[in-house]
XYZ file of C-alpha atoms in Angstrom:
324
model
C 60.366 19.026 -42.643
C 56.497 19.619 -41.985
C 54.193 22.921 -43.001
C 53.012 24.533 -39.939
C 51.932 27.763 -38.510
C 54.930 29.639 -36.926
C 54.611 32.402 -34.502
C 58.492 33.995 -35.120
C 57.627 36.456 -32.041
C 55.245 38.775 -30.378
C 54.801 41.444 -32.799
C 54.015 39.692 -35.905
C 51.397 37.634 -37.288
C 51.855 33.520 -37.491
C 53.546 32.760 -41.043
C 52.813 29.329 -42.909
C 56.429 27.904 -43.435
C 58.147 24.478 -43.601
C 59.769 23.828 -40.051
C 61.790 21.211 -39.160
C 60.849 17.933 -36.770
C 63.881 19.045 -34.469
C 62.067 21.915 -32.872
C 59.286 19.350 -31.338
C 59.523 17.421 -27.783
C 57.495 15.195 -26.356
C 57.415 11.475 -26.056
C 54.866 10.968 -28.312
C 54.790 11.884 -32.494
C 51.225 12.706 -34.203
C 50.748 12.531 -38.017
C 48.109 15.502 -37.551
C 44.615 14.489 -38.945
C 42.793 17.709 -37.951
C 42.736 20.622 -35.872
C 40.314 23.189 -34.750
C 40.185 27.202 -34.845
C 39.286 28.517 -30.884
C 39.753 32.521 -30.349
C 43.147 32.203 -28.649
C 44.239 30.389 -31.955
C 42.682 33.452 -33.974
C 44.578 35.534 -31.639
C 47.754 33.657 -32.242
C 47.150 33.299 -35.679
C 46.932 37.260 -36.150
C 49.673 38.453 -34.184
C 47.633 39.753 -30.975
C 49.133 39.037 -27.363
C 48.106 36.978 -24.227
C 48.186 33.583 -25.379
C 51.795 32.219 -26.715
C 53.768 32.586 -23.755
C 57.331 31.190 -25.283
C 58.577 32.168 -28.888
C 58.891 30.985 -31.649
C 55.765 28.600 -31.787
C 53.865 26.638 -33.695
C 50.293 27.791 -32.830
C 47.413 25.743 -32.322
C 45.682 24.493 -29.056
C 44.130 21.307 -30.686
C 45.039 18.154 -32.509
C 43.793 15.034 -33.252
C 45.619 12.594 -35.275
C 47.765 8.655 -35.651
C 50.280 7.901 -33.580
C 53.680 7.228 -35.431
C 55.898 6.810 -32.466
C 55.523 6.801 -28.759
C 57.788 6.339 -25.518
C 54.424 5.948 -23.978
C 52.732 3.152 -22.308
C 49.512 3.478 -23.299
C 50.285 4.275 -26.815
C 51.016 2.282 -30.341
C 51.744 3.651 -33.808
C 48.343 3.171 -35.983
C 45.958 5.089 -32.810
C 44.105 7.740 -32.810
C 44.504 10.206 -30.407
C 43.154 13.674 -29.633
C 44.264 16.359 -27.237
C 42.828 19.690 -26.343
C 44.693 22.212 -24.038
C 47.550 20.954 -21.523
C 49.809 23.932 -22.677
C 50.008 23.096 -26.510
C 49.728 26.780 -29.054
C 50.757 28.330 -25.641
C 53.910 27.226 -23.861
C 54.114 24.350 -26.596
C 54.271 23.178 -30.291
C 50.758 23.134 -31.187
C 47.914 21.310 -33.570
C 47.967 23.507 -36.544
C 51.338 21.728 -38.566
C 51.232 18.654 -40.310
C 53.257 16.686 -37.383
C 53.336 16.994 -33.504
C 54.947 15.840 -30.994
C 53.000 15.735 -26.895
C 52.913 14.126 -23.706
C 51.474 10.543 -23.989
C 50.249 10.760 -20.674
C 47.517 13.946 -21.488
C 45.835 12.184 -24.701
C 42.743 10.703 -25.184
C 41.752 8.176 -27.884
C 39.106 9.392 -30.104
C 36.000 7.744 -29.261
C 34.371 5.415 -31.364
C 31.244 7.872 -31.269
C 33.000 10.062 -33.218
C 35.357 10.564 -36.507
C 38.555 12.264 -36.165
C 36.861 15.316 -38.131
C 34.462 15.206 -35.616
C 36.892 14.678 -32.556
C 38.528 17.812 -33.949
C 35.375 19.859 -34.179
C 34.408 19.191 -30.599
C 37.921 19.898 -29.579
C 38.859 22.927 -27.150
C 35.228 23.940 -26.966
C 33.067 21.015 -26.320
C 35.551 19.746 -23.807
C 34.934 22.912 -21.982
C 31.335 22.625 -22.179
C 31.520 19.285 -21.164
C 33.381 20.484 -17.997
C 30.860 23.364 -17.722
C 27.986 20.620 -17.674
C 30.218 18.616 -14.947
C 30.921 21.336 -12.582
C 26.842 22.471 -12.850
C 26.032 18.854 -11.745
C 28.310 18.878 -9.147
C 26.744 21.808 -7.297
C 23.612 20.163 -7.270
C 22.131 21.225 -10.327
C 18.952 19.129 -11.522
C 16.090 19.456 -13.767
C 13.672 22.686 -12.354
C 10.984 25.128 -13.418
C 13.620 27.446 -14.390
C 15.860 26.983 -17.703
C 19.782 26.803 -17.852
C 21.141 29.760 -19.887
C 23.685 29.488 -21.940
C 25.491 32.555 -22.973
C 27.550 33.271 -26.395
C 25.360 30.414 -27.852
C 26.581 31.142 -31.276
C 30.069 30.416 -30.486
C 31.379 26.090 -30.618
C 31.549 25.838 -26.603
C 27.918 27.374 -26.345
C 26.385 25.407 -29.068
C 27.805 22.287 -27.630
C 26.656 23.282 -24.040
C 22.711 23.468 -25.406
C 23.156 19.893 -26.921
C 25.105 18.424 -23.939
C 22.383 20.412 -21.672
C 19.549 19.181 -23.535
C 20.013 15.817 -24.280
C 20.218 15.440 -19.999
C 16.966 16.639 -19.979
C 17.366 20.022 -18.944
C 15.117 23.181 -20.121
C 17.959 25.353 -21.714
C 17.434 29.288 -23.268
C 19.777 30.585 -25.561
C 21.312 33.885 -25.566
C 23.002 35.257 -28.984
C 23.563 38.476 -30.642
C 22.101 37.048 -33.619
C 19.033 35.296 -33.150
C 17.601 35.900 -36.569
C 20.415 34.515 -38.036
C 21.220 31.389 -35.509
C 17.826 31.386 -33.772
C 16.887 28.138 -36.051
C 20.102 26.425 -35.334
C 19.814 27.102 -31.718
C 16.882 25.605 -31.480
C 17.788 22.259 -33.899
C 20.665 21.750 -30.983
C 17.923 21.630 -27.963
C 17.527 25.271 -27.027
C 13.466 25.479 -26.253
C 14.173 29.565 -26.373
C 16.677 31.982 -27.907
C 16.723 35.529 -26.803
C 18.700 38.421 -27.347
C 21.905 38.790 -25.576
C 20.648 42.452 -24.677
C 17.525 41.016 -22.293
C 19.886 39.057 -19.975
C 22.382 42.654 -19.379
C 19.472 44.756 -19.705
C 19.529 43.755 -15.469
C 20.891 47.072 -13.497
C 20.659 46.308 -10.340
C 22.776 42.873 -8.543
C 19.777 40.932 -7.726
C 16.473 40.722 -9.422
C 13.846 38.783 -10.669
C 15.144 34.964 -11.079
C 14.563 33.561 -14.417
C 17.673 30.653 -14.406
C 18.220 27.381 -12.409
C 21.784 27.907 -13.639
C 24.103 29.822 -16.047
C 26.986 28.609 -18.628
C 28.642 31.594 -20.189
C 31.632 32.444 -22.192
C 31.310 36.158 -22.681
C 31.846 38.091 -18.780
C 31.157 41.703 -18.519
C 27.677 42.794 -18.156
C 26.026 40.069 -19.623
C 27.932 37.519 -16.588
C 26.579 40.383 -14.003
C 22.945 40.326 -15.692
C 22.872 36.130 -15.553
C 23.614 36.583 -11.933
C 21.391 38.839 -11.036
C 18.658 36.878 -12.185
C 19.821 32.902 -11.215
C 17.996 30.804 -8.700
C 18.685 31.242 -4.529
C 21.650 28.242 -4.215
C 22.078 27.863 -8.288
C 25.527 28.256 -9.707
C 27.288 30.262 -12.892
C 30.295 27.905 -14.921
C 32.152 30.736 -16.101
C 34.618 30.035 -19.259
C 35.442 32.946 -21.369
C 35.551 36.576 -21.940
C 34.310 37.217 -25.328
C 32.427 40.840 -24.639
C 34.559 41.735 -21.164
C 36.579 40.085 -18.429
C 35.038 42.669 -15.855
C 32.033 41.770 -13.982
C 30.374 44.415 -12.700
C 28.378 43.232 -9.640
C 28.192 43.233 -5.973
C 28.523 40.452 -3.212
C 24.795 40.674 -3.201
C 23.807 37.675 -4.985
C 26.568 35.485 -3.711
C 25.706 36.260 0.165
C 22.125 36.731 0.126
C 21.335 33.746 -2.520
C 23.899 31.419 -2.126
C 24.706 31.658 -5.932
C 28.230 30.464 -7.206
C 30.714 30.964 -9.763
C 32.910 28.171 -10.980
C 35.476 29.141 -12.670
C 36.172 26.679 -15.684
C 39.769 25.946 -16.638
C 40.424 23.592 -19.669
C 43.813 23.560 -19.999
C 45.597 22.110 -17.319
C 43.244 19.198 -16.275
C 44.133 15.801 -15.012
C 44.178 13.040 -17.325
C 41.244 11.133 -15.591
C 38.854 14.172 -15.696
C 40.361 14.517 -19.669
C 39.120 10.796 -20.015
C 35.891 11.570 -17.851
C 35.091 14.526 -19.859
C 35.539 12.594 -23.153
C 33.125 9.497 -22.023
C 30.609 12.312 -21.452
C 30.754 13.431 -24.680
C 30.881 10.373 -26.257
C 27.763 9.443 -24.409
C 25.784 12.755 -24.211
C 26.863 14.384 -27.582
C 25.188 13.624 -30.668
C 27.400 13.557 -33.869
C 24.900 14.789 -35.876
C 24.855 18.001 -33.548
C 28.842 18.241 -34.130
C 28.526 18.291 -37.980
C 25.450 20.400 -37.987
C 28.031 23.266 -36.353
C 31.091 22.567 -38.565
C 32.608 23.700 -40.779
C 36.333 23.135 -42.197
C 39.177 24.769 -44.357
C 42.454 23.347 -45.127
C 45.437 24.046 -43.026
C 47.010 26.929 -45.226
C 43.850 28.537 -44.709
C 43.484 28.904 -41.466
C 44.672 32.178 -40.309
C 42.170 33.739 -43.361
C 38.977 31.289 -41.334
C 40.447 32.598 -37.923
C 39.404 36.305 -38.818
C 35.973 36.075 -38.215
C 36.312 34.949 -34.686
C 38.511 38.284 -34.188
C 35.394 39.832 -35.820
C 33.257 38.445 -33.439
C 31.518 36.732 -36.573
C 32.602 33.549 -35.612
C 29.676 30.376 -35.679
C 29.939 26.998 -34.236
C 33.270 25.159 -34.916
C 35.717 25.481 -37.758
C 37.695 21.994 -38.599
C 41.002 22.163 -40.039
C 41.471 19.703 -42.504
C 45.139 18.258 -42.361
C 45.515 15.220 -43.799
């Protein structure tokens, strides 16, 4: 028997229970070290649908933790492993519980850049900014006159983007809701400018003035349109998340007549060697003093009480649960 967070069904908030080892497949057991709070985890966590897709569940779309058993290859009781996405707090036993059980073949050791605290803290988020950062470079994107905005900069995946962003040399402008509050913090990761979320919708019209070499947002709606409208002829928009709107209300416009486009980032079902490339990144590019500075951590009975915030839209940085 283990202490996890159990979804029972769709209808009712995750409870903290004892559950038994039975319930969990894979070919690989975790003693969990940590896991992380993302906003489909606060969703989960408070009852609200469109993440958990099979019932009951343990929640939780991160872990990071030592390997007690595995059927695996390329695994030995005593590592330490991490794993962000690939189906876990949705379709499978997730991160927040004391044990786990995964597929050997989608984890990643945690790299000797980083602690397992740390691993954890980087988790969902950074991965997908690290992806973000991937898929910019891979449409050609390269130092220029114009910064790289970064969208929902408060939030773990856009803090992490400005540090990953920044250390590669690029110009990068953050955009926040809050830039009293986070404007200093914003600016210790790399951002060279913080602005008001506000000035990048205030756009009304598909194309205008260009201000961005490139875009990396996690909030849609008209904040997504207003980034567009004002991004570089042939620059590109990776697009992760939803946290104001998933409408976009644009045109063709700037696609045709600019050559702009929109990746579309997914992080959870993603090939172990992009998992492995994504992680060397980090390890490189990512500095753990950035990762703490963003961080913050509860135990594991009180997640669901940290997860409210995000709901709130009050959410900063990353929030580490502490395991064991």
């Amino acid at each position: 028997m283990f202490h996890a967070w159990y979804v029972e069904d769709k209808k009712t908030p995750a409870v903290f229970k004892e559950v038994s080892e039975d319930i969990l497949q894979g070919d690989t057991l975790i003693k969990v070290h940590s896991s992380s709070i993302n906003f489909k985890d606060a969703l989960a966590l408070h009852g609200r649908p469109g993440v958990i897709r099979n019932f009951p569940l343990i929640a939780g779309i991160d872990v990071t933790g030592e390997v007690v058993e595995s059927e695996h290859e390329n695994w030995k009781p005593g590592d330490m492993v991490t794993l962000n996405g690939a189906g876990l707090g949705e379709n499978l036993h997730g991160g927040l519980a004391e044990m786990a059980r995964v597929k050997g073949a989608d984890l990643v050791a945690v790299p000797s850049a980083f602690t397992p605290a740390q691993a954890s803290a980087i988790g969902t988020a950074g991965f997908t900014a690290q992806l973000a950062v991937t898929a910019l470079e891979g449409n050609g994107l390269l130092p220029d006159e114009h910064p790289v905005l970064v969208t929902g900069a408060g939030g773990g995946a856009g803090s992490i983007a400005i540090s990953l962003l920044a250390a590669a040399g690029y110009e990068v402008t953050a955009a926040t809701g809050r830039v009293d509050k986070l404007g200093p913090q914003l600016r210790a990761l790399g951002a060279t400018e913080v602005i008001h979320r506000d000035e990048v919708a205030a756009a009304r019209r598909p194309m205008d003035s260009t201000r961005w070499s490139a875009v990396v947002d996690g909030v849609g709606g008209e904040i997504l349109a207003g980034a567009i409208a004002a991004t570089d002829p042939d620059g590109a928009i990776a697009s992760y998340g939803l946290a104001a709107s998933s409408d976009l209300p644009t045109t063709v416009l700037p696609f045709i007549l600019r050559g702009i486009s929109l990746l579309g980032i997914n992080s959870v079902q993603v090939s172990a060697g992009m998992r492995q490339l994504a992680w060397d990144r980090l390890a490189a590019d990512l500095s753990p003093e950035h990762v703490d500075l963003i961080t913050s951590t509860v135990s594991l009975d009180q997640a669901q009480d940290a997860a409210a915030a995000l709901l709130e839209g009050k959410g900063t940085g990353r929030t580490v649960v502490q395991v064991s």
